[in-house]
Amino acid sequence: MFGSVLHLPFLAVSAAPDATCSVLEKLDGVQCYGLEKDDMPDAEACMEACCRDTSCEVWQFNPMFACYRGKSSVCMRSGDSFASGSVGERLRGSAFAGNGIHWFGRQQNYAELVDLDPEAFGPRELVIQGLDGESYRLWRNGARLEVDISCWSNSRHPQGCCDWPRTPTPPRPCWGDAGMAEHCCKDGVSADRKFLYNVYTRTTPFLSHAELAYFERLLPEEKINEANFNASRTRWASGWHPPDLLCPSASMAIDGQRATVDASTVLWPLAVLLAAHMQITGTFVNIGAGTCLPPDPLYQLLASPEGYGFLGLAVEGDATRLKRCEVEMASTFATVVPVHLTLNPIDAVHQLLPFLGAMFPEALPPWPLDFLVVDIDGVDCLVVEELMQLVRPKVMQLEIAFHFPPPFRFSMHWDSEKSPRWNDEYDIDRLNPVSGCSLSYALHKFKPFGYHLLRLTPADAIFVHESVAPIMESGLGTKLPQDEFLCYRSSTLYAQMPGNYVREWFYAEYGQTSPH
């Protein structure tokens, strides 16, 4: 329908001829997952290497990193620093050849902020780039899909497309509709006739069937089978009270925009609440403390006057980061003891026993710790489960692998031979989607010790012990235990898998056998 004017380059489904290596899709500013590293000096060499290799479909280059090439059908904007400076192209294949999305190679550093209820925060949007410098904005509200295109591109600009006074030549037909041209020439430029790149015009009525089908696959309608969801909740939920507004990680702000919880601000108000209603011990353990700087969950408390007199451990396996923590914590109101250890579930009790015993010299375990924070990108839940022999924290904040939704009980396990080698190779800047534990696993393991889910943040879950549940219920207006399915559904969470995968697993029908 658009001919050669609007450039819809995404519809290629067959492989490009090897001799020409035609550019099927520009992949600048995104990250394609599953590619393999190739030591090429620049983008041109990276492209030529991919062109010569008939099995190579996609290449990407970032001068701060390297050349990566191979097969990928998942190319997305991400928070990883590679994406911000990357250039690349698809030379063969298609991102949507066949049914669904397929991973190739190894999945690394994928992270997406996912709305678990696709309609909870209004229409969904997706912006993608075209070959001619244009961008497409997709807008989905239930069954309705709209596609907008940016007014301007490399070949469409006001000087050649708009009928302005003193323009030397008549404008050429840059759009397929007079209304689109009028809108762009009027609203797509400033008073001094400069481009306004964030102005779009509606193109949905002019799309061909093939074009619409392509965009439908980019942003598909996701229907929730409420009967399946409620059956799964009834069978597998750990809690039964409807969650309060505090439980989900996201909510609608006053301005109508989505607002997510800042994980670094959660523990301080809970400490104030507890101290106002009971005698706390003023103790904490922070496992995977890093530098102890924000967004560390304990920093706000320990750096505030309410942190005066607190005593605790900062446990970290990286000596450089731990030293920075020691320096920073020296200026706070708390006493922070640096502990250079990499914990594992087999030795965790033996490793921490001397330090915890010194904190509670006149009592026997399990000791009444106030706060336990765990973020070790590995066997988090297994370590916490073992530490229950020594402590009963009033409040726990754990990083959760939210891409394994309820009711899946998932946890990375520990191997006495292989896991230490994995720890030696650990890179904090490289994500591992099979590390950590799921929300259902955590609840399943910690509920016997008396823990309930209080709330979620985009990456963490906060659990409270039954001994302080009455204080939490009266002070926060909540009722424990809360239904984790409903809390999860109303949240916006970081996932190391595509959001449509996670929602499919979450809303699927499960029988009487536990899906773990």
GROMACS .gro file of N, CA and C in nm, residues 334-480:
model
  441
  334ALA      N    1   2.547   0.339   6.181
  334ALA     CA    2   2.550   0.199   6.223
  334ALA      C    3   2.692   0.147   6.233
  335THR      N    4   2.706   0.032   6.297
  335THR     CA    5   2.833  -0.041   6.300
  335THR      C    6   2.821  -0.157   6.203
  336VAL      N    7   2.900  -0.151   6.096
  336VAL     CA    8   2.894  -0.251   5.990
  336VAL      C    9   3.025  -0.329   5.989
  337VAL      N   10   3.017  -0.459   6.012
  337VAL     CA   11   3.135  -0.545   6.015
  337VAL      C   12   3.154  -0.607   5.877
  338PRO      N   13   3.262  -0.576   5.804
  338PRO     CA   14   3.284  -0.638   5.672
  338PRO      C   15   3.329  -0.783   5.687
  339VAL      N   16   3.268  -0.870   5.609
  339VAL     CA   17   3.300  -1.013   5.613
  339VAL      C   18   3.330  -1.058   5.470
  340HIS      N   19   3.456  -1.092   5.444
  340HIS     CA   20   3.495  -1.133   5.309
  340HIS      C   21   3.473  -1.283   5.293
  341LEU      N   22   3.354  -1.320   5.245
  341LEU     CA   23   3.317  -1.459   5.227
  341LEU      C   24   3.229  -1.476   5.104
  342THR      N   25   3.241  -1.590   5.038
  342THR     CA   26   3.145  -1.633   4.938
  342THR      C   27   3.070  -1.750   4.997
  343LEU      N   28   2.945  -1.729   5.032
  343LEU     CA   29   2.867  -1.831   5.102
  343LEU      C   30   2.819  -1.939   5.007
  344ASN      N   31   2.807  -2.060   5.059
  344ASN     CA   32   2.742  -2.168   4.986
  344ASN      C   33   2.653  -2.243   5.085
  345PRO      N   34   2.550  -2.311   5.037
  345PRO     CA   35   2.452  -2.372   5.129
  345PRO      C   36   2.509  -2.485   5.214
  346ILE      N   37   2.619  -2.546   5.173
  346ILE     CA   38   2.676  -2.654   5.252
  346ILE      C   39   2.749  -2.600   5.374
  347ASP      N   40   2.820  -2.489   5.355
  347ASP     CA   41   2.906  -2.436   5.462
  347ASP      C   42   2.854  -2.308   5.526
  348ALA      N   43   2.738  -2.258   5.484
  348ALA     CA   44   2.693  -2.125   5.527
  348ALA      C   45   2.682  -2.115   5.679
  349VAL      N   46   2.629  -2.216   5.744
  349VAL     CA   47   2.613  -2.212   5.890
  349VAL      C   48   2.750  -2.204   5.956
  350HIS      N   49   2.841  -2.290   5.913
  350HIS     CA   50   2.976  -2.289   5.970
  350HIS      C   51   3.047  -2.157   5.940
  351GLN      N   52   3.025  -2.102   5.820
  351GLN     CA   53   3.093  -1.979   5.780
  351GLN      C   54   3.051  -1.859   5.865
  352LEU      N   55   2.922  -1.848   5.892
  352LEU     CA   56   2.871  -1.728   5.962
  352LEU      C   57   2.855  -1.745   6.112
  353LEU      N   58   2.863  -1.867   6.162
  353LEU     CA   59   2.841  -1.891   6.303
  353LEU      C   60   2.930  -1.804   6.395
  354PRO      N   61   3.060  -1.790   6.370
  354PRO     CA   62   3.142  -1.707   6.460
  354PRO      C   63   3.097  -1.561   6.464
  355PHE      N   64   3.057  -1.507   6.349
  355PHE     CA   65   3.018  -1.366   6.342
  355PHE      C   66   2.882  -1.344   6.408
  356LEU      N   67   2.788  -1.434   6.384
  356LEU     CA   68   2.656  -1.420   6.446
  356LEU      C   69   2.662  -1.446   6.595
  357GLY      N   70   2.745  -1.541   6.634
  357GLY     CA   71   2.759  -1.567   6.777
  357GLY      C   72   2.812  -1.448   6.853
  358ALA      N   73   2.901  -1.371   6.789
  358ALA     CA   74   2.954  -1.250   6.853
  358ALA      C   75   2.848  -1.141   6.864
  359MET      N   76   2.751  -1.142   6.772
  359MET     CA   77   2.644  -1.043   6.777
  359MET      C   78   2.542  -1.075   6.886
  360PHE      N   79   2.526  -1.204   6.919
  360PHE     CA   80   2.427  -1.247   7.019
  360PHE      C   81   2.498  -1.334   7.123
  361PRO      N   82   2.588  -1.276   7.202
  361PRO     CA   83   2.673  -1.358   7.290
  361PRO      C   84   2.598  -1.423   7.406
  362GLU      N   85   2.480  -1.374   7.441
  362GLU     CA   86   2.411  -1.425   7.560
  362GLU      C   87   2.286  -1.505   7.526
  363ALA      N   88   2.276  -1.550   7.404
  363ALA     CA   89   2.156  -1.624   7.364
  363ALA      C   90   2.197  -1.744   7.279
  364LEU      N   91   2.102  -1.836   7.264
  364LEU     CA   92   2.123  -1.954   7.181
  364LEU      C   93   2.046  -1.938   7.050
  365PRO      N   94   2.096  -1.998   6.942
  365PRO     CA   95   2.022  -1.989   6.815
  365PRO      C   96   1.893  -2.071   6.822
  366PRO      N   97   1.796  -2.035   6.737
  366PRO     CA   98   1.804  -1.930   6.635
  366PRO      C   99   1.790  -1.790   6.695
  367TRP      N  100   1.878  -1.699   6.650
  367TRP     CA  101   1.887  -1.566   6.708
  367TRP      C  102   1.788  -1.469   6.643
  368PRO      N  103   1.737  -1.371   6.719
  368PRO     CA  104   1.632  -1.280   6.671
  368PRO      C  105   1.688  -1.165   6.587
  369LEU      N  106   1.738  -1.196   6.472
  369LEU     CA  107   1.788  -1.095   6.378
  369LEU      C  108   1.671  -1.007   6.332
  370ASP      N  109   1.698  -0.879   6.310
  370ASP     CA  110   1.591  -0.791   6.261
  370ASP      C  111   1.576  -0.800   6.108
  371PHE      N  112   1.688  -0.787   6.036
  371PHE     CA  113   1.680  -0.779   5.890
  371PHE      C  114   1.783  -0.872   5.826
  372LEU      N  115   1.738  -0.945   5.725
  372LEU     CA  116   1.827  -1.027   5.642
  372LEU      C  117   1.804  -0.989   5.497
  373VAL      N  118   1.911  -0.946   5.429
  373VAL     CA  119   1.906  -0.913   5.287
  373VAL      C  120   1.999  -1.008   5.213
  374VAL      N  121   1.949  -1.070   5.106
  374VAL     CA  122   2.029  -1.166   5.029
  374VAL      C  123   2.017  -1.136   4.881
  375ASP      N  124   2.131  -1.113   4.817
  375ASP     CA  125   2.138  -1.091   4.672
  375ASP      C  126   2.274  -1.141   4.625
  376ILE      N  127   2.282  -1.271   4.596
  376ILE     CA  128   2.411  -1.330   4.557
  376ILE      C  129   2.408  -1.388   4.417
  377ASP      N  130   2.297  -1.368   4.343
  377ASP     CA  131   2.289  -1.413   4.203
  377ASP      C  132   2.323  -1.560   4.189
  378GLY      N  133   2.273  -1.641   4.279
  378GLY     CA  134   2.305  -1.783   4.272
  378GLY      C  135   2.207  -1.865   4.352
  379VAL      N  136   2.257  -1.926   4.460
  379VAL     CA  137   2.175  -2.015   4.542
  379VAL      C  138   2.116  -1.939   4.660
  380ASP      N  139   2.052  -1.827   4.633
  380ASP     CA  140   2.002  -1.738   4.738
  380ASP      C  141   1.910  -1.811   4.836
  381CYS      N  142   1.810  -1.881   4.785
  381CYS     CA  143   1.713  -1.945   4.873
  381CYS      C  144   1.775  -2.060   4.951
  382LEU      N  145   1.867  -2.132   4.891
  382LEU     CA  146   1.931  -2.243   4.961
  382LEU      C  147   2.013  -2.192   5.079
  383VAL      N  148   2.083  -2.081   5.060
  383VAL     CA  149   2.161  -2.022   5.169
  383VAL      C  150   2.069  -1.977   5.282
  384VAL      N  151   1.959  -1.909   5.248
  384VAL     CA  152   1.866  -1.862   5.350
  384VAL      C  153   1.807  -1.980   5.427
  385GLU      N  154   1.771  -2.085   5.355
  385GLU     CA  155   1.713  -2.202   5.421
  385GLU      C  156   1.810  -2.261   5.524
  386GLU      N  157   1.937  -2.267   5.490
  386GLU     CA  158   2.036  -2.320   5.584
  386GLU      C  159   2.054  -2.226   5.704
  387LEU      N  160   2.051  -2.095   5.677
  387LEU     CA  161   2.071  -1.999   5.786
  387LEU      C  162   1.957  -1.997   5.887
  388MET      N  163   1.844  -2.059   5.852
  388MET     CA  164   1.735  -2.069   5.948
  388MET      C  165   1.775  -2.148   6.072
  389GLN      N  166   1.883  -2.224   6.063
  389GLN     CA  167   1.935  -2.293   6.181
  389GLN      C  168   1.993  -2.193   6.282
  390LEU      N  169   2.033  -2.075   6.234
  390LEU     CA  170   2.101  -1.978   6.318
  390LEU      C  171   2.016  -1.856   6.353
  391VAL      N  172   1.930  -1.812   6.262
  391VAL     CA  173   1.859  -1.685   6.282
  391VAL      C  174   1.712  -1.699   6.244
  392ARG      N  175   1.630  -1.610   6.300
  392ARG     CA  176   1.492  -1.591   6.258
  392ARG      C  177   1.472  -1.443   6.232
  393PRO      N  178   1.504  -1.397   6.113
  393PRO     CA  179   1.487  -1.255   6.083
  393PRO      C  180   1.341  -1.214   6.091
  394LYS      N  181   1.318  -1.094   6.139
  394LYS     CA  182   1.182  -1.041   6.140
  394LYS      C  183   1.139  -1.005   5.998
  395VAL      N  184   1.234  -0.954   5.919
  395VAL     CA  185   1.207  -0.913   5.781
  395VAL      C  186   1.319  -0.964   5.692
  396MET      N  187   1.283  -1.021   5.576
  396MET     CA  188   1.381  -1.067   5.478
  396MET      C  189   1.353  -1.001   5.343
  397GLN      N  190   1.457  -0.956   5.277
  397GLN     CA  191   1.445  -0.905   5.140
  397GLN      C  192   1.538  -0.987   5.052
  398LEU      N  193   1.480  -1.059   4.955
  398LEU     CA  194   1.554  -1.150   4.868
  398LEU      C  195   1.532  -1.114   4.722
  399GLU      N  196   1.638  -1.123   4.644
  399GLU     CA  197   1.623  -1.112   4.499
  399GLU      C  198   1.555  -1.238   4.448
  400ILE      N  199   1.457  -1.222   4.358
  400ILE     CA  200   1.376  -1.333   4.309
  400ILE      C  201   1.389  -1.342   4.158
  401ALA      N  202   1.393  -1.464   4.107
  401ALA     CA  203   1.392  -1.489   3.962
  401ALA      C  204   1.247  -1.484   3.915
  402PHE      N  205   1.199  -1.364   3.886
  402PHE     CA  206   1.056  -1.346   3.858
  402PHE      C  207   1.015  -1.401   3.722
  403HIS      N  208   1.110  -1.439   3.637
  403HIS     CA  209   1.071  -1.496   3.508
  403HIS      C  210   1.023  -1.641   3.523
  404PHE      N  211   1.033  -1.696   3.646
  404PHE     CA  212   0.968  -1.824   3.677
  404PHE      C  213   0.845  -1.790   3.762
  405PRO      N  214   0.728  -1.777   3.699
  405PRO     CA  215   0.611  -1.726   3.771
  405PRO      C  216   0.548  -1.833   3.860
  406PRO      N  217   0.462  -1.790   3.952
  406PRO     CA  218   0.382  -1.890   4.024
  406PRO      C  219   0.300  -1.972   3.923
  407PRO      N  220   0.286  -2.101   3.944
  407PRO     CA  221   0.323  -2.179   4.062
  407PRO      C  222   0.456  -2.253   4.050
  408PHE      N  223   0.546  -2.211   3.960
  408PHE     CA  224   0.671  -2.284   3.940
  408PHE      C  225   0.764  -2.268   4.060
  409ARG      N  226   0.810  -2.379   4.112
  409ARG     CA  227   0.907  -2.379   4.221
  409ARG      C  228   1.045  -2.409   4.161
  410PHE      N  229   1.122  -2.304   4.143
  410PHE     CA  230   1.254  -2.317   4.080
  410PHE      C  231   1.361  -2.264   4.171
  411SER      N  232   1.474  -2.332   4.176
  411SER     CA  233   1.592  -2.279   4.244
  411SER      C  234   1.717  -2.335   4.178
  412MET      N  235   1.817  -2.249   4.163
  412MET     CA  236   1.949  -2.300   4.128
  412MET      C  237   1.997  -2.390   4.241
  413HIS      N  238   2.062  -2.499   4.207
  413HIS     CA  239   2.114  -2.590   4.308
  413HIS      C  240   2.265  -2.578   4.318
  414TRP      N  241   2.321  -2.644   4.417
  414TRP     CA  242   2.464  -2.634   4.447
  414TRP      C  243   2.531  -2.768   4.422
  415ASP      N  244   2.642  -2.763   4.349
  415ASP     CA  245   2.724  -2.881   4.325
  415ASP      C  246   2.861  -2.857   4.385
  416SER      N  247   2.903  -2.946   4.474
  416SER     CA  248   3.027  -2.922   4.549
  416SER      C  249   3.150  -2.913   4.459
  417GLU      N  250   3.143  -2.970   4.338
  417GLU     CA  251   3.257  -2.965   4.248
  417GLU      C  252   3.245  -2.853   4.145
  418LYS      N  253   3.127  -2.843   4.083
  418LYS     CA  254   3.112  -2.749   3.972
  418LYS      C  255   3.080  -2.606   4.018
  419SER      N  256   3.001  -2.592   4.123
  419SER     CA  257   2.957  -2.458   4.164
  419SER      C  258   3.072  -2.366   4.207
  420PRO      N  259   3.173  -2.414   4.280
  420PRO     CA  260   3.285  -2.323   4.312
  420PRO      C  261   3.354  -2.269   4.189
  421ARG      N  262   3.363  -2.350   4.083
  421ARG     CA  263   3.424  -2.299   3.959
  421ARG      C  264   3.337  -2.192   3.897
  422TRP      N  265   3.204  -2.209   3.907
  422TRP     CA  266   3.113  -2.106   3.855
  422TRP      C  267   3.131  -1.977   3.934
  423ASN      N  268   3.148  -1.987   4.065
  423ASN     CA  269   3.171  -1.868   4.148
  423ASN      C  270   3.298  -1.796   4.107
  424ASP      N  271   3.402  -1.872   4.075
  424ASP     CA  272   3.529  -1.811   4.034
  424ASP      C  273   3.516  -1.733   3.904
  425GLU      N  274   3.426  -1.777   3.817
  425GLU     CA  275   3.406  -1.713   3.687
  425GLU      C  276   3.294  -1.609   3.689
  426TYR      N  277   3.234  -1.587   3.805
  426TYR     CA  278   3.118  -1.498   3.815
  426TYR      C  279   3.152  -1.356   3.773
  427ASP      N  280   3.064  -1.297   3.695
  427ASP     CA  281   3.078  -1.160   3.647
  427ASP      C  282   2.949  -1.086   3.681
  428ILE      N  283   2.960  -0.984   3.766
  428ILE     CA  284   2.840  -0.913   3.811
  428ILE      C  285   2.764  -0.847   3.696
  429ASP      N  286   2.834  -0.820   3.585
  429ASP     CA  287   2.770  -0.752   3.472
  429ASP      C  288   2.708  -0.851   3.372
  430ARG      N  289   2.716  -0.980   3.402
  430ARG     CA  290   2.656  -1.080   3.311
  430ARG      C  291   2.544  -1.150   3.383
  431LEU      N  292   2.423  -1.140   3.329
  431LEU     CA  293   2.306  -1.200   3.391
  431LEU      C  294   2.300  -1.349   3.361
  432ASN      N  295   2.241  -1.423   3.453
  432ASN     CA  296   2.224  -1.567   3.436
  432ASN      C  297   2.079  -1.601   3.469
  433PRO      N  298   1.998  -1.634   3.369
  433PRO     CA  299   1.855  -1.656   3.394
  433PRO      C  300   1.823  -1.779   3.477
  434VAL      N  301   1.921  -1.868   3.498
  434VAL     CA  302   1.894  -1.987   3.579
  434VAL      C  303   1.957  -1.977   3.717
  435SER      N  304   1.981  -1.855   3.762
  435SER     CA  305   2.028  -1.834   3.899
  435SER      C  306   1.912  -1.789   3.987
  436GLY      N  307   1.934  -1.794   4.118
  436GLY     CA  308   1.832  -1.748   4.211
  436GLY      C  309   1.721  -1.849   4.231
  437CYS      N  310   1.605  -1.800   4.275
  437CYS     CA  311   1.491  -1.888   4.299
  437CYS      C  312   1.363  -1.813   4.267
  438SER      N  313   1.257  -1.888   4.244
  438SER     CA  314   1.128  -1.828   4.210
  438SER      C  315   1.051  -1.791   4.336
  439LEU      N  316   0.947  -1.710   4.317
  439LEU     CA  317   0.865  -1.668   4.429
  439LEU      C  318   0.796  -1.788   4.495
  440SER      N  319   0.742  -1.879   4.415
  440SER     CA  320   0.674  -1.995   4.471
  440SER      C  321   0.771  -2.085   4.547
  441TYR      N  322   0.894  -2.097   4.500
  441TYR     CA  323   0.993  -2.177   4.571
  441TYR      C  324   1.023  -2.115   4.707
  442ALA      N  325   1.044  -1.984   4.707
  442ALA     CA  326   1.075  -1.915   4.832
  442ALA      C  327   0.962  -1.933   4.934
  443LEU      N  328   0.839  -1.913   4.891
  443LEU     CA  329   0.726  -1.929   4.983
  443LEU      C  330   0.714  -2.073   5.033
  444HIS      N  331   0.735  -2.168   4.943
  444HIS     CA  332   0.726  -2.309   4.980
  444HIS      C  333   0.829  -2.345   5.086
  445LYS      N  334   0.950  -2.289   5.074
  445LYS     CA  335   1.057  -2.324   5.167
  445LYS      C  336   1.051  -2.245   5.298
  446PHE      N  337   1.005  -2.121   5.292
  446PHE     CA  338   1.011  -2.036   5.411
  446PHE      C  339   0.882  -2.036   5.493
  447LYS      N  340   0.771  -2.078   5.433
  447LYS     CA  341   0.645  -2.081   5.506
  447LYS      C  342   0.652  -2.171   5.630
  448PRO      N  343   0.719  -2.288   5.625
  448PRO     CA  344   0.730  -2.369   5.746
  448PRO      C  345   0.804  -2.301   5.860
  449PHE      N  346   0.885  -2.199   5.828
  449PHE     CA  347   0.956  -2.124   5.932
  449PHE      C  348   0.875  -2.003   5.980
  450GLY      N  349   0.755  -1.987   5.925
  450GLY     CA  350   0.667  -1.881   5.973
  450GLY      C  351   0.671  -1.752   5.893
  451TYR      N  352   0.706  -1.758   5.762
  451TYR     CA  353   0.719  -1.636   5.683
  451TYR      C  354   0.604  -1.620   5.585
  452HIS      N  355   0.563  -1.492   5.568
  452HIS     CA  356   0.459  -1.455   5.474
  452HIS      C  357   0.512  -1.348   5.378
  453LEU      N  358   0.456  -1.347   5.259
  453LEU     CA  359   0.489  -1.242   5.162
  453LEU      C  360   0.425  -1.111   5.205
  454LEU      N  361   0.506  -1.005   5.213
  454LEU     CA  362   0.454  -0.872   5.244
  454LEU      C  363   0.435  -0.789   5.119
  455ARG      N  364   0.540  -0.785   5.035
  455ARG     CA  365   0.530  -0.703   4.914
  455ARG      C  366   0.638  -0.742   4.814
  456LEU      N  367   0.622  -0.694   4.691
  456LEU     CA  368   0.718  -0.716   4.585
  456LEU      C  369   0.777  -0.583   4.540
  457THR      N  370   0.900  -0.588   4.494
  457THR     CA  371   0.961  -0.478   4.420
  457THR      C  372   0.992  -0.534   4.282
  458PRO      N  373   1.038  -0.453   4.186
  458PRO     CA  374   1.064  -0.509   4.053
  458PRO      C  375   1.163  -0.625   4.050
  459ALA      N  376   1.251  -0.638   4.151
  459ALA     CA  377   1.348  -0.747   4.150
  459ALA      C  378   1.349  -0.830   4.277
  460ASP      N  379   1.282  -0.785   4.383
  460ASP     CA  380   1.291  -0.851   4.513
  460ASP      C  381   1.154  -0.886   4.569
  461ALA      N  382   1.156  -0.973   4.669
  461ALA     CA  383   1.037  -1.001   4.750
  461ALA      C  384   1.071  -0.976   4.896
  462ILE      N  385   0.977  -0.920   4.970
  462ILE     CA  386   0.996  -0.892   5.112
  462ILE      C  387   0.903  -0.985   5.190
  463PHE      N  388   0.963  -1.060   5.281
  463PHE     CA  389   0.890  -1.154   5.365
  463PHE      C  390   0.898  -1.109   5.511
  464VAL      N  391   0.791  -1.133   5.587
  464VAL     CA  392   0.791  -1.098   5.729
  464VAL      C  393   0.756  -1.221   5.810
  465HIS      N  394   0.812  -1.229   5.930
  465HIS     CA  395   0.789  -1.343   6.018
  465HIS      C  396   0.655  -1.328   6.089
  466GLU      N  397   0.594  -1.442   6.119
  466GLU     CA  398   0.463  -1.441   6.183
  466GLU      C  399   0.464  -1.372   6.319
  467SER      N  400   0.581  -1.364   6.383
  467SER     CA  401   0.588  -1.297   6.513
  467SER      C  402   0.564  -1.147   6.503
  468VAL      N  403   0.587  -1.088   6.387
  468VAL     CA  404   0.564  -0.944   6.369
  468VAL      C  405   0.444  -0.918   6.277
  469ALA      N  406   0.374  -1.025   6.237
  469ALA     CA  407   0.260  -1.009   6.147
  469ALA      C  408   0.153  -0.916   6.205
  470PRO      N  409   0.118  -0.925   6.335
  470PRO     CA  410   0.017  -0.832   6.388
  470PRO      C  411   0.057  -0.686   6.375
  471ILE      N  412   0.186  -0.655   6.394
  471ILE     CA  413   0.233  -0.517   6.380
  471ILE      C  414   0.220  -0.473   6.234
  472MET      N  415   0.257  -0.559   6.143
  472MET     CA  416   0.247  -0.525   6.000
  472MET      C  417   0.102  -0.507   5.959
  473GLU      N  418   0.016  -0.593   6.007
  473GLU     CA  419  -0.124  -0.586   5.967
  473GLU      C  420  -0.190  -0.458   6.018
  474SER      N  421  -0.165  -0.423   6.143
  474SER     CA  422  -0.228  -0.303   6.198
  474SER      C  423  -0.161  -0.176   6.145
  475GLY      N  424  -0.029  -0.179   6.127
  475GLY     CA  425   0.041  -0.059   6.082
  475GLY      C  426   0.028  -0.031   5.935
  476LEU      N  427   0.011  -0.137   5.854
  476LEU     CA  428   0.007  -0.119   5.708
  476LEU      C  429  -0.131  -0.144   5.649
  477GLY      N  430  -0.224  -0.189   5.733
  477GLY     CA  431  -0.358  -0.213   5.684
  477GLY      C  432  -0.368  -0.332   5.591
  478THR      N  433  -0.284  -0.432   5.614
  478THR     CA  434  -0.286  -0.551   5.530
  478THR      C  435  -0.334  -0.670   5.610
  479LYS      N  436  -0.359  -0.780   5.541
  479LYS     CA  437  -0.402  -0.904   5.606
  479LYS      C  438  -0.318  -1.018   5.551
  480LEU      N  439  -0.246  -1.086   5.640
  480LEU     CA  440  -0.156  -1.193   5.600
  480LEU      C  441  -0.218  -1.328   5.632
   0.00000   0.00000   0.00000
